[in-house]
Rosetta silent file (secondary structure, phi, psi, omega in degrees, C-alpha in Angstrom):
SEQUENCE: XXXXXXXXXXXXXXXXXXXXXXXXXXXXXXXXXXXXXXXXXXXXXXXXXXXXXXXXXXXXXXXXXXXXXXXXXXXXXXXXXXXXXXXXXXXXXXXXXXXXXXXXXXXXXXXXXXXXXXXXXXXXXXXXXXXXXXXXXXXXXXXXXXXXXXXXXXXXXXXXXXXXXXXXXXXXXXXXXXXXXXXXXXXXXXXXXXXXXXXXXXXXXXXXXXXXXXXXXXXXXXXXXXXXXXXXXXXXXXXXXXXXXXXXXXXXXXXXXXXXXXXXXXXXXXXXXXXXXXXXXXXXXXXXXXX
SCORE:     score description
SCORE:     0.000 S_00000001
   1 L     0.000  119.122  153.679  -32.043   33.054   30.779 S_00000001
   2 L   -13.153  119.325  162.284  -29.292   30.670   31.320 S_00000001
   3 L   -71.992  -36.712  179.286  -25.695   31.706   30.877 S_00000001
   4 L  -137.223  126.605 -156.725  -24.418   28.485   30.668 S_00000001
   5 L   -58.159  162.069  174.099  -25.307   24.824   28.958 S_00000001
   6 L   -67.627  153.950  149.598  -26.663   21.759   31.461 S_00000001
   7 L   -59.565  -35.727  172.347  -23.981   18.845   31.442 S_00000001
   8 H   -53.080  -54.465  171.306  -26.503   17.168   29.235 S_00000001
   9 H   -55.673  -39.245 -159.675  -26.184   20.121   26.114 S_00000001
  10 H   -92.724  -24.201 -174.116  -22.415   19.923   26.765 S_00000001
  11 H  -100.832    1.407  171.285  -22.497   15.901   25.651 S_00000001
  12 H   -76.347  -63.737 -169.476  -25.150   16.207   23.057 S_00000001
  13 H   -26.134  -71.378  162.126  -22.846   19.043   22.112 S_00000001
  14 H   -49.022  -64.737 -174.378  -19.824   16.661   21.939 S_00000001
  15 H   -40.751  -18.232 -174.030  -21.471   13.445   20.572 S_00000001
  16 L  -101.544   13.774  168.922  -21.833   15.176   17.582 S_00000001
  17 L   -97.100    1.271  176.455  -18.331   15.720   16.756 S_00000001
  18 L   -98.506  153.274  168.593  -17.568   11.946   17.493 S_00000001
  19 L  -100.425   96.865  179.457  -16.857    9.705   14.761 S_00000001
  20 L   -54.620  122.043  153.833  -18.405    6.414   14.961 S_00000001
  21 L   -60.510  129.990  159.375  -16.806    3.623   13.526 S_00000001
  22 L   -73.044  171.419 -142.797  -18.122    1.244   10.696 S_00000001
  23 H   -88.798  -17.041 -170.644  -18.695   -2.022   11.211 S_00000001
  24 H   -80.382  -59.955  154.031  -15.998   -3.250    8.696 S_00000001
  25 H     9.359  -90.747  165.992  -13.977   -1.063   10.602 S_00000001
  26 H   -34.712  -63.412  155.252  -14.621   -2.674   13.893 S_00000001
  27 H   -27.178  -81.433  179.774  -14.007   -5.781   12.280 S_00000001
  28 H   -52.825  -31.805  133.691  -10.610   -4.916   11.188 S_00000001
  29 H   -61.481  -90.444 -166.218   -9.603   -4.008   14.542 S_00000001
  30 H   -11.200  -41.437 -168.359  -11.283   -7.140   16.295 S_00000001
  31 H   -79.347  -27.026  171.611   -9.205   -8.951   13.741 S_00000001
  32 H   -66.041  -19.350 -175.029   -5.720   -7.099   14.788 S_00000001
  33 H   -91.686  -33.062  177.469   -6.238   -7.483   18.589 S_00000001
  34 H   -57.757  -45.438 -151.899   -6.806  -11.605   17.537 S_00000001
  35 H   -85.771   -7.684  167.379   -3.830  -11.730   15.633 S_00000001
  36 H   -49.020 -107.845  175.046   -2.236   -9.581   18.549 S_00000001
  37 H    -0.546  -59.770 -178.514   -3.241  -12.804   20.909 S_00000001
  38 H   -76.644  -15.500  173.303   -2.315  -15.404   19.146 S_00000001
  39 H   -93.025  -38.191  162.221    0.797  -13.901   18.836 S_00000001
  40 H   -23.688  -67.892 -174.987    1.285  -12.917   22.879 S_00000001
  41 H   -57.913  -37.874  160.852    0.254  -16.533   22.793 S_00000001
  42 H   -45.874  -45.674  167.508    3.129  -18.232   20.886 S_00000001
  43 H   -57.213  -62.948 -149.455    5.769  -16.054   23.041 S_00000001
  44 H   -58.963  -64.625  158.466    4.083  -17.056   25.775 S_00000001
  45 H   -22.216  -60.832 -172.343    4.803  -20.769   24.355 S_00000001
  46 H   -52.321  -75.402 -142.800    8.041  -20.032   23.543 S_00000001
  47 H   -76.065  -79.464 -159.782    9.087  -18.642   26.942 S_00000001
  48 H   -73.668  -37.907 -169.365    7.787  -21.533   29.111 S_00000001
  49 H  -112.012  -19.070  166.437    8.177  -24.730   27.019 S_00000001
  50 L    89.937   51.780  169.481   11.316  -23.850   24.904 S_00000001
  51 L   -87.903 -174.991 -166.358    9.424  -24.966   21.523 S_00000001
  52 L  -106.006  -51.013 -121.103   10.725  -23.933   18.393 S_00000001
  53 L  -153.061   91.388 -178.304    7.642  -24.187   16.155 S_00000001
  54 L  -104.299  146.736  161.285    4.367  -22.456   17.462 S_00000001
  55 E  -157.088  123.661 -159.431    1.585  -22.707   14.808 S_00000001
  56 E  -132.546  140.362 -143.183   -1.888  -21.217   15.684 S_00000001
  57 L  -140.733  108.996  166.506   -4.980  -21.535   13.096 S_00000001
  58 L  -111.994   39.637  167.664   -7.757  -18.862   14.542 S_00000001
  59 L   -85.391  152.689 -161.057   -9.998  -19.288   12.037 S_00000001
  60 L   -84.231  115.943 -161.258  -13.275  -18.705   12.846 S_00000001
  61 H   -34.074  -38.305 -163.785  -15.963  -21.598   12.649 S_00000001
  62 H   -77.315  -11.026  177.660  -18.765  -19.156   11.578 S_00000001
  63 H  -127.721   62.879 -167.154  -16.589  -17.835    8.617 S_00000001
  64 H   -86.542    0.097 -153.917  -14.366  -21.389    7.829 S_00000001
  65 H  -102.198    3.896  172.040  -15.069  -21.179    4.164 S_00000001
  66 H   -84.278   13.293 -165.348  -11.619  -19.205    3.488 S_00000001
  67 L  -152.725   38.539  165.866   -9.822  -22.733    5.516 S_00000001
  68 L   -44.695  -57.866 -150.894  -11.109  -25.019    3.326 S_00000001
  69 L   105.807  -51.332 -178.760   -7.992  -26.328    2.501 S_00000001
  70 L   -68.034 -175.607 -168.093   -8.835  -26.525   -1.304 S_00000001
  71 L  -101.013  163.684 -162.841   -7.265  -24.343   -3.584 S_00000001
  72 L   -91.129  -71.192 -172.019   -9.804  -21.467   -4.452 S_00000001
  73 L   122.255 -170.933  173.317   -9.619  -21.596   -8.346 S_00000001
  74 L   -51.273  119.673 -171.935  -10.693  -19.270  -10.872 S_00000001
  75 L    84.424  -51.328  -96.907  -13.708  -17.396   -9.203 S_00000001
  76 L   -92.853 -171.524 -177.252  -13.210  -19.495   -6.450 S_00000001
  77 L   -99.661  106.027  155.698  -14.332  -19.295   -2.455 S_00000001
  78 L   102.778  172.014  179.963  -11.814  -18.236    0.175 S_00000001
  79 L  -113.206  136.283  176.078   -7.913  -17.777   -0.251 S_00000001
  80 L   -83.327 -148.923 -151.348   -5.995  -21.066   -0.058 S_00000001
  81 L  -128.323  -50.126  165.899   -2.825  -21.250    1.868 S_00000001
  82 L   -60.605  -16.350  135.566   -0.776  -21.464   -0.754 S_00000001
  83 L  -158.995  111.723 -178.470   -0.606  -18.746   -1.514 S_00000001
  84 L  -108.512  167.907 -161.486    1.179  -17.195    1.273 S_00000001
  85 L   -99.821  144.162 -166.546    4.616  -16.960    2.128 S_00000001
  86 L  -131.896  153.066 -162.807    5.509  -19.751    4.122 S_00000001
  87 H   -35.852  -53.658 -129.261    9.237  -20.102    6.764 S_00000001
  88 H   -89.180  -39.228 -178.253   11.059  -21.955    3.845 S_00000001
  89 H   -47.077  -18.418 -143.101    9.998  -18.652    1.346 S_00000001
  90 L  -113.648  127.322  135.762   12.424  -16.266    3.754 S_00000001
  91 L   -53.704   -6.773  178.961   16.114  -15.466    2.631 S_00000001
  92 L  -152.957  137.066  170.577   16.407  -14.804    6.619 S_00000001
  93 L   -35.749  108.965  170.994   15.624  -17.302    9.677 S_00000001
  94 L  -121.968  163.295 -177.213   12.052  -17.662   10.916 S_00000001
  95 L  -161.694   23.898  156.312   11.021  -20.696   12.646 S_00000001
  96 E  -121.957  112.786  169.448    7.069  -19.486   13.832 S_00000001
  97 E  -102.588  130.880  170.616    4.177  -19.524   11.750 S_00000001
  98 E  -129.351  147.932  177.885    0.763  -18.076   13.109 S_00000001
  99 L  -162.601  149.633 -174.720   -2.232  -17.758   10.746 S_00000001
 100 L  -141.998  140.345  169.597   -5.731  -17.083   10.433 S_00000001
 101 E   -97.609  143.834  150.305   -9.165  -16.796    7.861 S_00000001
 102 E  -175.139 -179.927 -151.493  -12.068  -14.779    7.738 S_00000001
 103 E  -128.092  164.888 -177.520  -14.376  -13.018    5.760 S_00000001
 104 E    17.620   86.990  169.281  -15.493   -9.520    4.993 S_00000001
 105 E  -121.545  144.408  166.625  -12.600   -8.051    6.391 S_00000001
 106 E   -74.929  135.771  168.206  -11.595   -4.083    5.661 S_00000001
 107 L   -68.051   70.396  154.015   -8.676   -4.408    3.245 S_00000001
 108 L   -47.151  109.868 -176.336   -5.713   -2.695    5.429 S_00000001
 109 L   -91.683  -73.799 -163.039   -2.087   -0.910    4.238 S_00000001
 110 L  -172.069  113.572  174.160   -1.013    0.830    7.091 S_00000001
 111 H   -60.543  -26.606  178.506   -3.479    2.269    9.800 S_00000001
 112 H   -82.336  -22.972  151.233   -1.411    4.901   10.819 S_00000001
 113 H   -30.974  -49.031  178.568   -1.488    6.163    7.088 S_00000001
 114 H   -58.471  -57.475 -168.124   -5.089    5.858    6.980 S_00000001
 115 H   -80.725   -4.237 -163.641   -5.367    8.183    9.834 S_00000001
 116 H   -68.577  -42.981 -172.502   -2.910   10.607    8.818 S_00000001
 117 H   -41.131  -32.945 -167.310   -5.243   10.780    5.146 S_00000001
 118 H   -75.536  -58.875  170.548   -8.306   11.234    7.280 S_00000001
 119 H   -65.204    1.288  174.995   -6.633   14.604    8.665 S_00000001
 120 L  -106.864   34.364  168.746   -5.589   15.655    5.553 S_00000001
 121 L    87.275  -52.918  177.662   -9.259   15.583    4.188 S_00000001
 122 L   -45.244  118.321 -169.218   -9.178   12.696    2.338 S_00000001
 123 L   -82.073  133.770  170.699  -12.235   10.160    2.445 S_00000001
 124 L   -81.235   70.896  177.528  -11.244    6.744    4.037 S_00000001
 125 L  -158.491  105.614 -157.193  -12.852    4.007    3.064 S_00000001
 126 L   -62.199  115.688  163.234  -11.440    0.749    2.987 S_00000001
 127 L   -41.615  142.989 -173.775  -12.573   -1.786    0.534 S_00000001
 128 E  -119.498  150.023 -163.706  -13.779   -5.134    2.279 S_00000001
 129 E  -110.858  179.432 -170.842  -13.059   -7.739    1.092 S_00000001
 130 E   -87.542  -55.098 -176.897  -15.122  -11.266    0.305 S_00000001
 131 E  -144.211 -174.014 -170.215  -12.574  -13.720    2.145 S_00000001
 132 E  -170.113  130.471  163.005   -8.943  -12.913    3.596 S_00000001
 133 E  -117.312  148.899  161.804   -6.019  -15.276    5.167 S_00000001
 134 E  -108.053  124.839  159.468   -3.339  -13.885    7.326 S_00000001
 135 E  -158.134  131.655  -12.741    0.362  -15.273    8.282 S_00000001
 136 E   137.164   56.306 -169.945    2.528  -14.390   10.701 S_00000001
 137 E  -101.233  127.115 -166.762    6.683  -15.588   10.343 S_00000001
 138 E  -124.378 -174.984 -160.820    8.122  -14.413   13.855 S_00000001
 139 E  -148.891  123.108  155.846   11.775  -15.436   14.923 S_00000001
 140 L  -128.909   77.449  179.903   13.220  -16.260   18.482 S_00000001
 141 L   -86.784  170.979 -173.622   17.107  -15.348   18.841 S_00000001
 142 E   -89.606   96.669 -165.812   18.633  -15.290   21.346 S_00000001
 143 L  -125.307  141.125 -165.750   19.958  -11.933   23.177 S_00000001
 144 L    64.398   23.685  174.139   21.985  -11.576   26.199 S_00000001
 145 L    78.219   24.894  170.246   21.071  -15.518   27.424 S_00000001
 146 L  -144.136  135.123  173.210   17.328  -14.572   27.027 S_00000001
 147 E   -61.495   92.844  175.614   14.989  -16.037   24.317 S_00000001
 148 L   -92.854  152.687  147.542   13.038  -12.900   22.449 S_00000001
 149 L   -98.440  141.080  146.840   10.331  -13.070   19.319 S_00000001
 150 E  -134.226  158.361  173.212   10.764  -10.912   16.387 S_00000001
 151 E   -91.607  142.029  172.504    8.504  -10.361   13.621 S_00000001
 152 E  -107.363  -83.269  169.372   10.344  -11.036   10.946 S_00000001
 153 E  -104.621  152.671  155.673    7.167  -10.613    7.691 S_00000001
 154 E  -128.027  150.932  176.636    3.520  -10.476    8.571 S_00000001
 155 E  -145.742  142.661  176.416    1.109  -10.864    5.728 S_00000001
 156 E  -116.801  147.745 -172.891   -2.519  -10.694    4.643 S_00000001
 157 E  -156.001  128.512 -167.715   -3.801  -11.815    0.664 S_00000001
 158 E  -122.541  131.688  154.804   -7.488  -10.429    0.505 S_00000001
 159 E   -62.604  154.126  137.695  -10.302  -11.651   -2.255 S_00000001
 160 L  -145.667 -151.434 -176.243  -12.187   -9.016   -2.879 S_00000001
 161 L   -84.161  111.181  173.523  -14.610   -7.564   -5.995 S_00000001
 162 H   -20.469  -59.588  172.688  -12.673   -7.395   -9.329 S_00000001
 163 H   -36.402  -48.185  176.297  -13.761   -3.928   -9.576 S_00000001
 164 H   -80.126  -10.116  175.451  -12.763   -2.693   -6.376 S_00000001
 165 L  -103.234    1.643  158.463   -9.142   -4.116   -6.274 S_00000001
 166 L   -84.327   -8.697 -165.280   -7.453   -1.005   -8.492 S_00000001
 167 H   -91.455  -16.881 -178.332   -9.381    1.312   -6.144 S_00000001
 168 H   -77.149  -40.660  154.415   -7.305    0.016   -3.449 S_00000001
 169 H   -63.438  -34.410 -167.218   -3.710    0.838   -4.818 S_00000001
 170 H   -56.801  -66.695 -160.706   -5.573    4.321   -6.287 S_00000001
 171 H   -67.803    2.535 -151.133   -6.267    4.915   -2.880 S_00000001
 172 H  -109.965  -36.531  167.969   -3.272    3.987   -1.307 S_00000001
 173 H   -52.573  -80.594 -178.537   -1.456    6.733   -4.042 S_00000001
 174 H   -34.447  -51.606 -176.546   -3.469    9.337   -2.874 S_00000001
 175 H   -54.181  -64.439 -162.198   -2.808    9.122    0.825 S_00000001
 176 H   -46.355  -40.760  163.029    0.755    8.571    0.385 S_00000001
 177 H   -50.718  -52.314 -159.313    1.199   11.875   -2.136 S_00000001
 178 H   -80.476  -24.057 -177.199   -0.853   13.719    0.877 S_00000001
 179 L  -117.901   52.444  175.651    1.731   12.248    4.028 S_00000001
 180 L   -43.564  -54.976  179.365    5.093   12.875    2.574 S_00000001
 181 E  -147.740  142.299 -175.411    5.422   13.403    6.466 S_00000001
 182 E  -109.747  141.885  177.931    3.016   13.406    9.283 S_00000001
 183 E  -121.772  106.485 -159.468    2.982   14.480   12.633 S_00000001
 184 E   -65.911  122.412  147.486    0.813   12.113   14.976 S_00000001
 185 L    -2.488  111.494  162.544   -1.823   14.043   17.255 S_00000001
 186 L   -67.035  127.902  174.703   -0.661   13.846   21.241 S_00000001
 187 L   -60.341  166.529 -177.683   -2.347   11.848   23.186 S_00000001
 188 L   -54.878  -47.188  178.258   -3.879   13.297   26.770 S_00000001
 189 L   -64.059  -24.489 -173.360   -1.025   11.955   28.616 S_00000001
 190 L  -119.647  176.934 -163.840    1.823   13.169   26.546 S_00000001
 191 L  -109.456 -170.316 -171.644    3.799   16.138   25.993 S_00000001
 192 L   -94.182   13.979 -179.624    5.417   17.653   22.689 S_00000001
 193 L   -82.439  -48.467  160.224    8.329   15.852   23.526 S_00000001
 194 L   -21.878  -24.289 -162.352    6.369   12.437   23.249 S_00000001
 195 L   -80.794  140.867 -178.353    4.997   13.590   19.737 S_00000001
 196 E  -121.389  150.046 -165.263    6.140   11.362   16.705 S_00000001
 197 E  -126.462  138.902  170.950    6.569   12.301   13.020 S_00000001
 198 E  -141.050  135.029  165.764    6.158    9.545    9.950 S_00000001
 199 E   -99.854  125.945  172.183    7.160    9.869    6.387 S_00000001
 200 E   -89.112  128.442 -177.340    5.618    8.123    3.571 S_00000001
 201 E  -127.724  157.954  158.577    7.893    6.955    0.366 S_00000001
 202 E  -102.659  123.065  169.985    6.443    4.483   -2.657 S_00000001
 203 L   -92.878   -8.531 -156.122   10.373    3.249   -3.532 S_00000001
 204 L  -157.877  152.733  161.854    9.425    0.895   -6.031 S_00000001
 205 L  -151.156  128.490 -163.084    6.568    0.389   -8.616 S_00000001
 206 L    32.749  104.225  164.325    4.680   -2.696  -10.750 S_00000001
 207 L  -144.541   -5.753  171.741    7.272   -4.800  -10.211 S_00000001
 208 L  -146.708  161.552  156.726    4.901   -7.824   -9.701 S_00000001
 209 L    67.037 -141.415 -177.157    1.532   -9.105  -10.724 S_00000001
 210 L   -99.530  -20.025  171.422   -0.847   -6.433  -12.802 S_00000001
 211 L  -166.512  150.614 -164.440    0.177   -4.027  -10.510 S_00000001
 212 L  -150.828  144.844  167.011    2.577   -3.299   -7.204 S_00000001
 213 E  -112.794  128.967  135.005    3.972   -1.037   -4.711 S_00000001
 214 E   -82.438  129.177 -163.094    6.693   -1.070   -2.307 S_00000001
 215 E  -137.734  127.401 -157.813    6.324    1.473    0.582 S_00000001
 216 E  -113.025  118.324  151.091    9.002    2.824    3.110 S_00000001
 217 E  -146.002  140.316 -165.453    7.621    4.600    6.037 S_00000001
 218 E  -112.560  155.833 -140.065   10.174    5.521    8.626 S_00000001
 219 E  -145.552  145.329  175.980    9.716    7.223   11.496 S_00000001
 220 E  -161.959  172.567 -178.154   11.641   10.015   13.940 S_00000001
 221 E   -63.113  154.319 -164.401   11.193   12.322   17.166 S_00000001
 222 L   -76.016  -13.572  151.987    8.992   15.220   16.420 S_00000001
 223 L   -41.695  -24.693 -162.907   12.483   16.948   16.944 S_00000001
 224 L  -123.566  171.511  178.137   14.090   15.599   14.333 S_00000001
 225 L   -84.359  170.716  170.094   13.125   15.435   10.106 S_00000001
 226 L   -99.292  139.070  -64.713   11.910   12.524    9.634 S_00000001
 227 L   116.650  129.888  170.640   14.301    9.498    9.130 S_00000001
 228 L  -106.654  136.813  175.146   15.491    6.500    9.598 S_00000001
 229 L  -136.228 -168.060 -149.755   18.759    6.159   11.417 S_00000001
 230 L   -93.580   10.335 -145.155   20.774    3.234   12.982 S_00000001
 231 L  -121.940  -12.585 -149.077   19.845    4.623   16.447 S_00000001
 232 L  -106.079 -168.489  159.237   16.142    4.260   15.684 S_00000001
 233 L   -77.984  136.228  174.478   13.864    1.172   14.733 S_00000001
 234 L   -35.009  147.688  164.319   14.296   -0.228   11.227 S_00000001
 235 L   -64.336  131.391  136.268   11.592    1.393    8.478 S_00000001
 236 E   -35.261   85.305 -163.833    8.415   -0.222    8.311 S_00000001
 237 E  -107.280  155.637  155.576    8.947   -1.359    4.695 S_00000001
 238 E  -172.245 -167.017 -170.794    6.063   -3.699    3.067 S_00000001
 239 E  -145.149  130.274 -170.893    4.657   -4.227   -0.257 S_00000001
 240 E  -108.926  113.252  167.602    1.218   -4.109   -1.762 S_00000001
 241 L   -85.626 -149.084   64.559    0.214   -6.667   -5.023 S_00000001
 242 L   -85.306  149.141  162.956   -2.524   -7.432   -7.300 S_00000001
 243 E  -177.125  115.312  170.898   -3.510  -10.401   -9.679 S_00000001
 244 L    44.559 -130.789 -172.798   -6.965  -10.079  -10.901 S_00000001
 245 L   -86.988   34.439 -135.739   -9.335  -10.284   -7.442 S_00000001
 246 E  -146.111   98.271  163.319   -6.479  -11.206   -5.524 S_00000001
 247 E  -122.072  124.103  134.293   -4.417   -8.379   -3.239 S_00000001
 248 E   -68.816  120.843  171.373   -1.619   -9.180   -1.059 S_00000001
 249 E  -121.669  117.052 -158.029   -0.300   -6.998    1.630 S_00000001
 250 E  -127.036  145.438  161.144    2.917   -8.013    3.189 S_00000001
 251 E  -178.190 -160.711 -151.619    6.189   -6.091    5.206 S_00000001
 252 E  -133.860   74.975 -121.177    8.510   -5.916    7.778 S_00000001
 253 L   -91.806  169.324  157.991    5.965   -4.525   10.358 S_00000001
 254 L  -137.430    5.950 -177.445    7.930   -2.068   13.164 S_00000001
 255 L  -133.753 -172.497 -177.866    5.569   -1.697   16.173 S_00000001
 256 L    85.513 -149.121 -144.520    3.128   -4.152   17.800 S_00000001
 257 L   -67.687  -20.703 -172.466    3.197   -7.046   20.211 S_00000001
 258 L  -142.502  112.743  135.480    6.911   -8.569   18.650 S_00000001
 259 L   -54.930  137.419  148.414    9.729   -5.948   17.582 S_00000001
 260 L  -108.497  166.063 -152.044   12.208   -6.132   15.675 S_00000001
 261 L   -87.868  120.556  145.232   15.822   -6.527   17.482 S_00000001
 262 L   -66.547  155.529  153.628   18.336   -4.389   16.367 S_00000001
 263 L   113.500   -2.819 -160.412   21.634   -5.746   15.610 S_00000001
 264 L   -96.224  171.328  135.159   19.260   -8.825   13.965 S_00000001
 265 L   -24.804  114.675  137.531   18.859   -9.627   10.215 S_00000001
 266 L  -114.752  179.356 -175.660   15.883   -7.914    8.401 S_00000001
 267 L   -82.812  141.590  163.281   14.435   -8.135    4.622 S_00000001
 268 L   -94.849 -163.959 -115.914   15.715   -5.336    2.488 S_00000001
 269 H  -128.756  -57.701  166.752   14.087   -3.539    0.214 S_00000001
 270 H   -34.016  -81.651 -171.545   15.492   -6.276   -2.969 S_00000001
 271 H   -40.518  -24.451  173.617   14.358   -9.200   -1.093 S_00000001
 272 H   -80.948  -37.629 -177.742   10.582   -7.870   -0.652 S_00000001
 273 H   -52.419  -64.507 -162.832   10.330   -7.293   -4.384 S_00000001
 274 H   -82.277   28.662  165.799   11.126  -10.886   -5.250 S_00000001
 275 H   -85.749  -37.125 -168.348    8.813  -12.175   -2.058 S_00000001
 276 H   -61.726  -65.406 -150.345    5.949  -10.115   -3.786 S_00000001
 277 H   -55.926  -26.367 -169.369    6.885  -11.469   -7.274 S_00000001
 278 H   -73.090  -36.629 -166.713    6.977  -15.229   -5.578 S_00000001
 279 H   -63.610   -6.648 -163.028    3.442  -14.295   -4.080 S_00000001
 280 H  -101.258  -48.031  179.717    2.150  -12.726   -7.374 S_00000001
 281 H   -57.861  -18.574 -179.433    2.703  -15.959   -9.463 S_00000001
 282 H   -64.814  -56.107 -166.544    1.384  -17.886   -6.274 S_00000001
 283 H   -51.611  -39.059 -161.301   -1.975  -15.862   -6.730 S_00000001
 284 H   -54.369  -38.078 -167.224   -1.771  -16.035  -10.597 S_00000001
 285 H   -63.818  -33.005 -163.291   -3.013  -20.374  -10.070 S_00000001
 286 H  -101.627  -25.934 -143.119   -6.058  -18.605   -7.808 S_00000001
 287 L   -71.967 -168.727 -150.103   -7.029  -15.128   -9.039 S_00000001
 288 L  -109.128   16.747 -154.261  -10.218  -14.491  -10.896 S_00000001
 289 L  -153.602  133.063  148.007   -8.111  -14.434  -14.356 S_00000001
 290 L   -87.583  149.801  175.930   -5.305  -16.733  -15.286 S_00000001
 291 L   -35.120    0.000    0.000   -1.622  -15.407  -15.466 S_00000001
């Protein structure tokens, strides 16, 4: 008799503890590594030709019917463009727009939330939605005689199934009750100094549309409580909307391809309320319901 399993039995063993992603899933990365790109590419832009004004349209041919151009209507097909927050919408300078459509996209809040919920038990599973536009308001000031981006908002405004758009704030409740504060998993590579802790707050509530959230989540060494302090990166702040079949998710993002600069301008915590409130009357002309 054997003592010990074959290297096959040890990866049958293992495969069956991995968790395979769904396809909406996949999606919903595929679409964050585009919008990743396109933004690398605009710096990239930036950096070499000294423009001011990058504007990059990745929508996709095979799912074009969100980039119509028309206005969706009542019911209607796709999210128009209007309305999204556009440079001129910002109490603080932006002077890059990047944006993109597409369809059946997973409805996204904040991924690292999502995963904290998933270790805390909690079933995950994002509504997708029927069409979706994204945009993108970056900033390039200038620090120390060298030309940087910042993100200044990024935003997504998702159609999805009437039904299905209260389950998305529901769920978004739940996590956030369960990840007051979080402690992120270490990666293979890092030690416990490496380890990062994030706290979830809702600061704000229905303050736009039929129904709204503003959400704080701030971040600190696994050393420290968690906090934001003047030493650290700004809180991830953003804000989640509704009207009718209609969601908007919007913020003041704090990781990915363009930081924000300390010592710069950001949106406070006022100023996102009335960007939701412009975006919820914006929606009100499109939703599945009028206003």
């Amino acid at each position: 008799m054997r003592d010990y399993p074959t290297f096959v039995e040890k990866v049958q063993r293992d495969l069956q503890s991995v968790r395979w992603a769904e396809s909406s899933e996949l999606r919903a990365r595929a679409r964050r590594r585009s919008r990743r790109r396109a933004t690398a590419a605009a710096v990239a832009v930036l950096v070499f030709s000294g423009a001011t004004v990058a504007l990059v349209d990745r929508a996709d041919e095979a799912r074009t019917v969100a980039a119509t151009g028309d206005r969706g209507g009542a019911g209607g097909v796709g999210v128009p463009a209007e309305a999204l927050l556009s440079k001129s919408d910002l109490p603080v300078a932006a002077d890059i727009e990047i944006g993109e459509s597409g369809a059946r996209e997973s409805v996204r809040v904040d991924p690292l939330l999502d995963e904290c919920a998933r270790e805390r038990g909690l079933p995950v599973h994002p509504v997708v939605s029927r069409y979706s536009r994204s945009r993108s308001l970056l900033r390039h000031p200038e620090t120390d005689g060298r030309q940087s981006v910042q993100s200044v908002l990024t935003q997504d405004v998702y159609r999805v199934n009437a039904d299905e758009a209260d389950r998305i704030l529901a769920d978004l409740d739940r996590s956030v009750s369960s990840c007051s504060w979080w402690r992120q998993p270490a990666q293979l590579d890092e030690g416990p100094a490496d380890v990062t802790e994030y706290g979830w707050q809702v600061v704000a509530r229905d303050f736009a549309g039929d129904r709204a959230l503003l959400l704080r989540r701030v971040t600190a060494p696994s050393n420290s409580p968690v906090r934001s302090t003047t030493e650290e990166l700004p809180a991830a702040v953003l804000f989640v909307v509704r009207v009718g079949d209609l969601v908007a998710v919007a913020g003041t993002p704090s990781t990915g391809v363009v930081r924000p600069i300390m010592g710069q301008p950001h949106l406070t915590d006022d100023q996102l309320r009335q960007l939701a409130r412009t975006v919820a009357g914006r929606m009100c002309a499109d939703a599945d319901r009028r206003c």
